[in-house]
Amino acid sequence: MDLAQLLNGLAYGALLMILSSGLAMIYGLRGVMNFAHGALYMLGAYLAYEVTQRTSFWAALVLAPLLLAAVGAALELGVFRRLQHRSHIEVGLVMFGAALIIERTIVLIWGDDTLPVKAPSALDGTANVLGTDYPAYRLLIIGVAAVMAVALVLWLKRSRTGLHIRAASHDTETAKILGIDVDRVSLVVVALGAALAGLAGVLAAPYFSVQPGMGQSILIMVLIVVVAGGVGSIGGAMVAALALGLIQTAGNVWIPSVAVLVPYLVAIAVLLWRPSGLAGKRVA
Amino acid sequence: MTTLLQLKDVRASYDGALVLDGVSLHVDAGETVGLVGRNGAGKTTTLLSIFGVPQVTGEILVEGKALGKRGYEPAARGVSIVPQEKRIFPNLTVTENILLGGASGRRGRWTVETLFELFPNLARGKDRPGDRLSGGEQQMLAIARGLMADPKVLLLDEPTEGLAPVIIDELIDALKVIQDSGTALVLVEQHVRMVQMLASRFVALGKGRVVAEGATADLQSREVQELIAL
Ligand SMILES: Nc1ncnc2c1ncn2[C@@H]1O[C@H](COP(=O)(O)OP(=O)(O)OP(=O)(O)O)[C@@H](O)[C@H]1O
Ligand SMILES: [Mg+2]
């Protein structure tokens, strides 16, 4: 594997990291896998296409996450909050349905052709990384993900809301008894998680193709990341995302014929080694 | 005297199974009430019903005003709990666990520093994660966390359970400091000695109902002893 391939793995891992940290936070608060997470990512990518056409990619980078935050707030108010006393399987199924609706709506609006999104002209060329020419745009993905990860961790560790999120994702009932308004915390978390999914979608748009299957395929990867990282652990998800991005890229290079199986094999290996995932949080 | 906390004909159930069958009790400002009864009588459920953990009907009033259905309200209105299982967050440090007690935004006389003075053991391990504490330390931490919201009434669910006698003595000293600060206590206890030492009044539960109540001196009477069979 050469440096360029390594960086590709990092860029892919960075996208997975942005997505899975949101998914892990939502799981912590509401106890449900958000099966619409891939659809939110896809919506972010299509919004990137639309906004880039009309104004610029940079506008999309700001606008799409904001719009997705609103979609996340709607999902929290309309689904997670209303159904919080229902079984997790029921809520999971409803989110699966929400994913289908979002994806179908996207196809109705934008059609099912693959759409091109151009990287911003400033990042169109290559940059020299330790003697290797590498697409500058992909460095942006890595950079944005790194900044996001540091900011997210600092926010969770240092802020009052972050403390409440860490408490509520471990034990919502006790958090409530201690005076935390879990519904309010959850609104913040689901909106933020959706915004992050949108951000990942925008970043991915010029890199991968924007097409109707993109949500489902990334969702599977993100679910693997969250399970391997330790369900509900944000730190575990971040580490697992980067690792899986690199391993997947290595698989594509070294064993292309069976590379699609690599994520599953990694997940099985991790779970055999540590049944509750890398971060090893007890699954309550 | 003002009534701080009042339960009127509270019925509570878990998944349709009735556990409390019409419990009424009250706590006045600054007093300590012992809540006694044998295992499974419904003591814990009585405390948790204030926070809406079981399904509850009946009236629960704080300073004469009804409590809403939201579990996070009591803390903001001055009712804090030290749960039976402590419920320390293992993923948070000692200091963070204490800070969590102020999550409702209600704050008052107690700060992290003054709580560390009350419980010096906690100060020594302030950056330790919550799952690296002894049973005694966990109990002290749960109390410190409850005090962080400066409650008017602190509900303590079997604080001495599983503690060594020397630690129980430390705990009693701390509870006396809390009493002297004017905070009312509800003390769920199996040990009559604890109740007699700290409380002026007791309420006895049996099978989800109040079966006796009175001055703590009466706890020794044969009649009460038979009813609650501690
Ligand atoms: N979460 C729950 N789900 C179902 N039933 C419960 C639950 N918690 C308590 N119960 C039942 O309610 C009854 C009262 O329990 P509770 O914990 O209130 O008793 P307690 O007086 O606190 O007992 P102990 O002294 O053992 O702590 C018991 O029969 C118990 O089995
Ligand atoms: Mg109990």
XYZ file of C-alpha atoms and ligand atoms in Angstrom:
546
model
C 0.000 0.000 0.000
C 1.519 3.355 -0.955
C 0.983 6.728 0.678
C -1.839 7.712 -1.678
C -3.728 4.537 -0.852
C -3.133 5.093 2.834
C -4.585 8.590 2.524
C -7.577 7.190 0.613
C -8.183 4.859 3.520
C -7.954 7.775 5.921
C -10.395 9.865 3.869
C -12.901 7.012 3.777
C -12.361 6.343 7.482
C -12.877 10.040 8.178
C -16.300 9.955 6.517
C -17.221 6.838 8.467
C -16.068 8.570 11.625
C -18.311 11.595 11.109
C -21.278 9.320 10.446
C -20.701 6.790 13.193
C -20.108 9.294 15.980
C -23.595 10.680 15.333
C -25.132 7.229 15.143
C -23.429 6.214 18.402
C -24.698 9.334 20.193
C -28.266 8.788 19.030
C -28.085 5.152 20.095
C -26.847 6.220 23.521
C -29.751 8.573 24.091
C -32.621 6.696 22.517
C -31.381 3.110 22.625
C -32.241 2.613 18.958
C -30.094 2.181 15.875
C -31.015 5.019 13.568
C -31.512 3.071 10.357
C -32.240 6.346 8.565
C -28.661 7.499 9.097
C -27.619 6.403 5.608
C -30.603 8.211 4.105
C -29.611 11.399 5.932
C -26.102 11.094 4.506
C -27.582 10.588 1.047
C -29.813 13.638 1.470
C -26.720 15.645 2.405
C -25.011 14.560 -0.811
C -28.024 15.464 -2.994
C -28.335 18.815 -1.257
C -24.641 19.322 -2.013
C -25.406 18.711 -5.694
C -28.317 21.153 -5.683
C -26.630 23.940 -3.731
C -23.351 23.585 -5.653
C -25.290 24.001 -8.918
C -26.953 27.172 -7.680
C -24.217 28.800 -5.639
C -21.073 27.049 -4.495
C -19.797 23.957 -2.785
C -18.780 26.016 0.242
C -22.367 27.196 0.667
C -23.463 23.552 0.551
C -20.957 22.666 3.246
C -22.736 25.090 5.584
C -26.352 24.835 4.367
C -26.776 21.080 4.086
C -25.817 20.308 7.702
C -28.193 23.045 8.874
C -31.061 21.599 6.838
C -30.227 18.120 8.047
C -30.269 19.360 11.642
C -33.863 20.444 11.029
C -34.684 17.012 9.582
C -33.065 15.442 12.659
C -35.143 17.627 14.961
C -38.265 16.518 13.090
C -37.276 12.850 13.484
C -36.684 13.340 17.208
C -40.002 15.124 17.763
C -42.013 12.956 15.391
C -40.536 9.514 16.032
C -37.988 9.060 18.827
C -39.827 11.147 21.420
C -43.278 9.855 20.622
C -42.206 6.227 20.517
C -39.736 6.274 23.405
C -41.824 3.856 25.449
C -42.194 1.410 22.574
C -39.867 -1.502 21.990
C -36.597 -0.795 20.211
C -37.523 -3.154 17.400
C -40.660 -1.162 16.645
C -38.786 2.136 16.624
C -36.010 0.610 14.524
C -38.585 -0.510 11.969
C -40.162 2.941 11.881
C -36.727 4.451 11.212
C -36.196 1.909 8.476
C -39.447 3.104 6.959
C -38.340 6.715 7.335
C -35.158 5.815 5.442
C -37.170 4.332 2.574
C -39.393 7.413 2.414
C -36.441 9.813 2.389
C -34.612 7.803 -0.270
C -37.674 7.439 -2.460
C -38.415 11.158 -2.181
C -34.857 11.942 -3.249
C -35.239 9.762 -6.342
C -38.569 11.434 -7.160
C -36.916 14.842 -7.002
C -33.506 14.204 -8.521
C -34.060 11.013 -10.524
C -32.001 7.855 -10.343
C -29.040 8.837 -12.483
C -25.651 9.296 -10.950
C -25.049 12.997 -10.411
C -21.677 14.776 -10.607
C -20.595 17.216 -7.939
C -17.423 19.115 -8.702
C -14.883 19.732 -6.009
C -14.419 23.464 -5.380
C -11.997 24.909 -7.895
C -9.465 25.872 -5.250
C -9.110 22.172 -4.391
C -9.450 20.783 -7.897
C -5.801 19.901 -8.364
C -3.311 17.877 -6.443
C -1.214 18.719 -3.453
C 2.201 17.377 -2.655
C 2.189 15.184 0.445
C 5.676 13.937 1.375
C 6.628 13.703 -2.276
C 3.386 12.107 -3.469
C 0.874 14.016 -5.583
C -2.519 13.580 -3.967
C -5.959 15.070 -4.771
C -6.232 18.192 -2.626
C -9.952 17.711 -2.107
C -9.474 14.459 -0.242
C -7.175 16.233 2.187
C -10.090 18.530 2.949
C -12.170 15.512 3.944
C -9.441 14.322 6.303
C -8.971 17.814 7.714
C -12.655 18.490 8.320
C -13.086 15.121 10.001
C -10.084 15.721 12.253
C -11.347 19.139 13.312
C -14.825 17.735 13.865
C -13.549 14.837 15.978
C -11.444 17.082 18.221
C -14.278 19.599 18.610
C -16.808 16.877 19.392
C -14.624 15.207 22.001
C -13.805 18.537 23.681
C -17.467 19.502 23.698
C -18.515 16.172 25.225
C -15.741 16.319 27.839
C -15.871 19.981 28.807
C -19.383 21.352 28.347
C -22.379 21.006 30.601
C -24.487 19.598 27.773
C -21.662 17.164 27.008
C -21.715 15.924 30.606
C -25.466 15.442 30.381
C -25.114 13.546 27.110
C -22.488 11.223 28.585
C -24.675 10.585 31.617
C -27.920 10.107 29.718
C -26.345 7.792 27.168
C -25.238 5.529 29.981
C -28.484 5.516 31.985
C -31.413 7.662 30.904
C -33.613 6.850 33.887
C -31.050 7.932 36.468
C -30.176 10.988 34.389
C -33.837 12.006 34.523
C -34.092 11.441 38.268
C -31.085 13.702 38.768
C -32.838 16.513 36.928
C -31.700 16.140 33.335
C -34.344 16.885 30.731
C -33.506 13.872 28.585
C -35.909 14.898 25.815
C -34.108 18.209 25.425
C -30.696 16.526 25.409
C -31.966 14.041 22.857
C -33.188 16.847 20.595
C -29.681 18.318 20.599
C -28.102 14.928 19.955
C -30.397 13.781 17.144
C -30.209 17.163 15.397
C -26.429 17.144 15.738
C -26.189 13.521 14.589
C -28.276 14.298 11.506
C -26.219 17.428 10.787
C -23.040 15.344 10.947
C -24.570 12.794 8.565
C -25.380 15.686 6.219
C -21.830 17.009 6.536
C -20.458 13.584 5.621
C -22.806 13.492 2.626
C -21.590 16.862 1.349
C -17.954 15.889 1.812
C -18.526 12.576 0.059
C -20.384 14.078 -2.914
C -17.344 15.157 -4.987
C -15.384 12.040 -3.963
C -17.862 9.219 -4.502
C -20.711 9.255 -6.948
C -24.035 10.745 -5.861
C -26.548 7.991 -6.584
C -29.590 6.316 -5.035
C -27.789 3.321 -3.473
C -25.259 5.402 -1.561
C -27.282 5.590 1.652
C -27.827 1.872 2.097
C -24.259 0.891 1.327
C -22.721 3.356 3.763
C -25.316 2.482 6.435
C -24.053 -1.095 6.534
C -20.480 0.096 7.008
C -21.488 2.511 9.738
C -23.470 -0.153 11.597
C -20.421 -2.416 11.490
C -18.278 0.426 12.832
C -20.656 1.137 15.713
C -20.965 -2.512 16.694
C -17.212 -3.136 16.435
C -16.448 0.061 18.332
C -18.693 -0.917 21.229
C -22.342 -0.056 20.898
C -23.045 3.430 22.237
C -19.385 4.386 22.679
C -18.516 7.507 20.717
C -14.759 7.159 21.190
C -14.897 3.495 20.223
C -16.862 4.347 17.081
C -14.309 6.974 16.055
C -11.379 4.602 16.405
C -13.219 1.744 14.694
C -14.214 4.050 11.797
C -10.656 5.047 11.019
C -9.459 1.464 11.378
C -12.180 0.106 9.123
C -11.547 2.803 6.499
C -7.901 1.776 6.369
C -8.589 -1.949 6.439
C -11.200 -1.682 3.704
C -8.803 0.254 1.507
C -6.042 -2.269 2.165
C -8.502 -5.029 1.252
C -9.319 -3.285 -2.037
C -5.605 -3.156 -2.850
C -4.440 -6.565 -1.719
C -7.444 -8.877 -2.105
C -9.759 -7.062 -4.515
C -11.805 -10.174 -5.341
C -13.100 -10.615 -1.784
C -12.685 -7.035 -0.521
C -16.440 -6.584 -0.052
C -16.341 -9.191 2.701
C -13.579 -7.449 4.625
C -15.796 -5.278 6.871
C -17.849 -8.290 7.951
C -14.767 -10.356 8.681
C -13.340 -7.506 10.728
C -16.589 -7.204 12.678
C -16.688 -10.933 13.380
C -13.044 -10.950 14.468
C -13.539 -7.983 16.809
C -16.667 -9.457 18.354
C -15.015 -12.833 18.924
C -12.106 -11.091 20.577
C -14.168 -8.570 22.591
C -17.864 -9.434 22.536
C -18.975 -5.949 23.575
C -16.774 -4.122 21.094
C -13.485 -2.234 21.266
C -14.640 0.234 23.918
C -16.205 -2.640 25.789
C -19.165 -0.751 27.172
C -21.702 -3.049 28.774
C -24.810 -3.316 26.678
C -27.656 -2.677 29.082
C -44.640 24.440 59.728
C -44.908 24.077 55.994
C -45.454 20.772 54.296
C -42.611 20.265 51.838
C -43.590 17.038 50.261
C -46.924 15.297 50.283
C -48.120 12.046 48.765
C -51.899 11.585 48.654
C -53.350 8.176 47.941
C -50.500 7.212 45.620
C -50.924 4.001 43.671
C -47.960 2.757 41.724
C -47.547 -0.194 39.400
C -44.878 -1.826 37.287
C -46.182 -3.212 34.006
C -49.703 -3.403 35.372
C -48.737 -5.092 38.665
C -49.896 -2.890 41.542
C -47.111 -2.298 44.086
C -48.381 0.708 46.074
C -52.037 0.611 46.995
C -52.867 4.107 48.215
C -49.894 5.476 50.145
C -50.266 8.871 51.842
C -47.495 10.595 53.735
C -45.990 14.019 54.213
C -42.670 15.584 55.116
C -42.416 18.962 56.834
C -39.618 21.461 56.394
C -36.447 20.476 58.210
C -37.730 17.232 59.746
C -36.436 13.707 59.291
C -38.941 10.945 58.642
C -37.995 7.281 58.826
C -39.629 5.063 56.207
C -39.563 1.457 57.371
C -41.006 -1.896 56.372
C -39.821 -5.346 55.415
C -38.254 -6.295 52.099
C -40.643 -5.759 49.246
C -42.999 -3.567 51.279
C -42.736 -0.792 48.701
C -40.293 1.666 50.280
C -38.159 2.107 47.172
C -41.230 2.258 44.970
C -42.639 5.027 47.175
C -39.535 7.147 46.630
C -39.315 6.372 42.912
C -43.001 7.173 42.365
C -42.112 10.829 43.063
C -39.910 10.677 39.966
C -42.486 8.878 37.857
C -40.413 5.714 37.503
C -43.361 3.351 38.066
C -46.778 4.223 36.617
C -48.357 6.471 39.233
C -51.842 7.708 40.067
C -52.771 9.942 42.980
C -51.362 13.297 43.978
C -47.789 14.279 44.698
C -47.302 17.840 45.922
C -44.146 19.829 46.539
C -44.806 22.838 48.774
C -48.490 22.504 48.013
C -48.126 22.507 44.242
C -48.641 19.395 42.149
C -45.677 17.801 40.504
C -45.885 17.275 36.751
C -45.320 13.947 35.088
C -41.764 14.694 34.019
C -39.120 12.782 35.919
C -36.647 15.671 35.913
C -38.972 18.074 37.758
C -38.499 17.044 41.407
C -34.782 17.882 41.383
C -35.567 21.372 40.126
C -38.237 21.779 42.820
C -35.948 20.789 45.683
C -36.481 17.027 45.998
C -33.338 14.921 45.482
C -32.782 11.217 45.869
C -29.937 8.920 46.856
C -31.126 5.716 45.201
C -30.833 2.291 46.781
C -28.408 1.020 44.140
C -26.476 4.344 44.288
C -26.490 4.533 40.483
C -23.067 6.127 40.223
C -22.081 6.704 36.599
C -19.058 4.473 35.925
C -18.117 6.465 32.824
C -17.848 9.769 34.730
C -15.296 10.898 37.302
C -16.160 11.539 40.933
C -16.259 15.286 40.306
C -18.421 14.852 37.204
C -20.813 12.625 39.132
C -21.187 15.354 41.753
C -21.709 18.049 39.112
C -24.457 15.950 37.600
C -26.450 16.523 40.777
C -26.799 20.161 39.700
C -28.109 19.209 36.274
C -31.536 20.717 36.888
C -29.924 24.133 37.181
C -31.000 24.362 40.811
C -27.971 25.303 42.924
C -27.496 26.595 46.413
C -25.327 26.327 49.452
C -23.332 23.291 48.391
C -20.442 23.435 45.962
C -18.048 20.721 44.837
C -15.495 22.159 47.305
C -17.797 22.198 50.343
C -18.989 18.679 49.495
C -15.364 17.531 49.427
C -15.010 19.024 52.928
C -18.013 16.997 54.054
C -16.613 13.836 52.435
C -12.800 14.075 52.455
C -12.464 10.566 51.008
C -14.081 11.749 47.809
C -11.682 14.681 47.496
C -8.760 12.274 47.439
C -10.190 10.396 44.468
C -11.872 13.271 42.663
C -10.604 12.327 39.206
C -11.208 8.615 39.600
C -13.894 7.049 37.408
C -17.120 6.167 39.198
C -16.588 2.434 38.886
C -13.344 2.518 40.875
C -14.957 3.289 44.224
C -15.653 1.230 47.323
C -19.237 0.742 48.494
C -18.754 3.410 51.160
C -17.297 5.891 48.681
C -20.153 5.235 46.274
C -22.654 5.960 49.037
C -20.908 9.213 49.988
C -20.738 10.185 46.324
C -24.452 9.520 45.819
C -25.214 11.744 48.813
C -22.865 14.487 47.610
C -24.517 14.330 44.195
C -27.958 14.628 45.774
C -26.878 17.660 47.804
C -25.479 19.470 44.786
C -28.996 20.640 43.884
C -29.379 22.014 47.432
C -32.562 20.013 48.070
C -35.197 21.025 50.584
C -35.747 17.331 51.162
C -33.240 14.571 50.490
C -34.598 11.047 50.044
C -32.136 8.383 51.228
C -32.859 4.771 50.271
C -31.095 2.425 52.721
C -27.852 4.409 52.875
C -26.251 1.991 55.354
C -26.922 -1.130 53.281
C -23.748 -3.191 52.982
C -21.493 -0.734 54.822
C -19.008 -1.565 57.590
C -19.791 -0.159 61.074
C -16.996 2.452 60.976
C -18.256 3.746 57.657
C -21.800 3.853 59.021
C -20.548 6.087 61.845
C -18.972 8.454 59.291
C -22.226 8.447 57.390
C -24.246 9.288 60.489
C -21.968 12.249 61.186
C -22.451 13.514 57.634
C -26.228 13.091 57.852
C -26.254 15.110 61.079
C -24.409 17.946 59.332
C -27.002 17.832 56.569
C -29.849 17.881 59.090
C -28.306 20.821 60.916
C -28.186 22.733 57.653
C -31.988 22.608 57.668
C -32.504 19.986 54.964
C -35.391 17.579 55.586
C -34.633 13.890 55.176
C -36.637 10.825 54.327
C -34.636 7.892 55.597
C -35.491 4.429 54.333
C -33.858 2.021 56.761
C -33.855 -1.568 57.943
C -31.962 -0.619 61.112
C -34.262 0.712 63.827
C -31.196 2.150 65.554
C -30.503 4.463 62.593
C -34.093 5.651 62.458
C -34.201 6.300 66.190
C -30.939 8.176 66.113
C -31.808 10.454 63.216
C -35.575 10.661 62.757
C -38.320 12.104 64.905
C -41.179 10.379 63.122
C -41.627 7.126 61.238
C -43.989 5.789 58.608
C -44.205 2.005 58.262
C -45.183 0.317 55.022
C -46.501 -3.187 54.572
C -47.547 -4.660 51.237
C -47.887 -1.297 49.585
C -49.871 0.442 52.314
C -49.073 2.544 55.357
C -49.566 0.150 58.280
C -48.303 2.314 61.150
C -46.898 5.742 61.842
C -45.918 7.765 64.854
C -43.032 9.020 66.930
C -39.796 7.039 66.586
C -39.981 6.139 70.284
C -42.997 3.950 69.415
C -40.912 1.886 67.008
C -39.966 -0.316 69.972
C -43.545 -1.140 70.902
C -44.561 -4.741 70.406
C -47.533 -3.714 68.276
C -45.418 -1.833 65.759
C -42.687 -4.461 65.833
C -45.192 -7.107 64.801
C -46.571 -4.991 62.007
C -43.259 -4.261 60.412
C -41.204 -7.228 61.686
C -37.879 -5.629 60.903
N -38.853 -2.536 38.420
C -39.758 -3.363 38.947
N -40.536 -4.141 38.153
C -41.443 -4.974 38.667
N -41.672 -5.113 39.984
C -40.956 -4.389 40.839
C -39.956 -3.483 40.369
N -39.383 -2.888 41.451
C -40.004 -3.411 42.524
N -40.948 -4.302 42.181
C -41.814 -5.042 43.112
O -42.471 -4.129 43.916
C -42.527 -4.576 45.259
C -41.954 -3.516 46.180
O -40.579 -3.358 45.900
P -39.703 -2.223 46.538
O -38.382 -2.280 45.886
O -40.431 -0.952 46.507
O -39.599 -2.739 48.040
P -38.668 -2.232 49.209
O -39.563 -1.974 50.366
O -37.821 -1.101 48.762
O -37.783 -3.517 49.491
P -36.245 -3.649 49.955
O -36.217 -3.434 51.417
O -35.888 -5.048 49.586
O -35.456 -2.636 49.201
C -41.786 -5.892 45.313
O -42.740 -6.927 45.303
C -40.985 -5.898 44.054
O -40.857 -7.205 43.561
Mg -35.850 -0.880 48.489
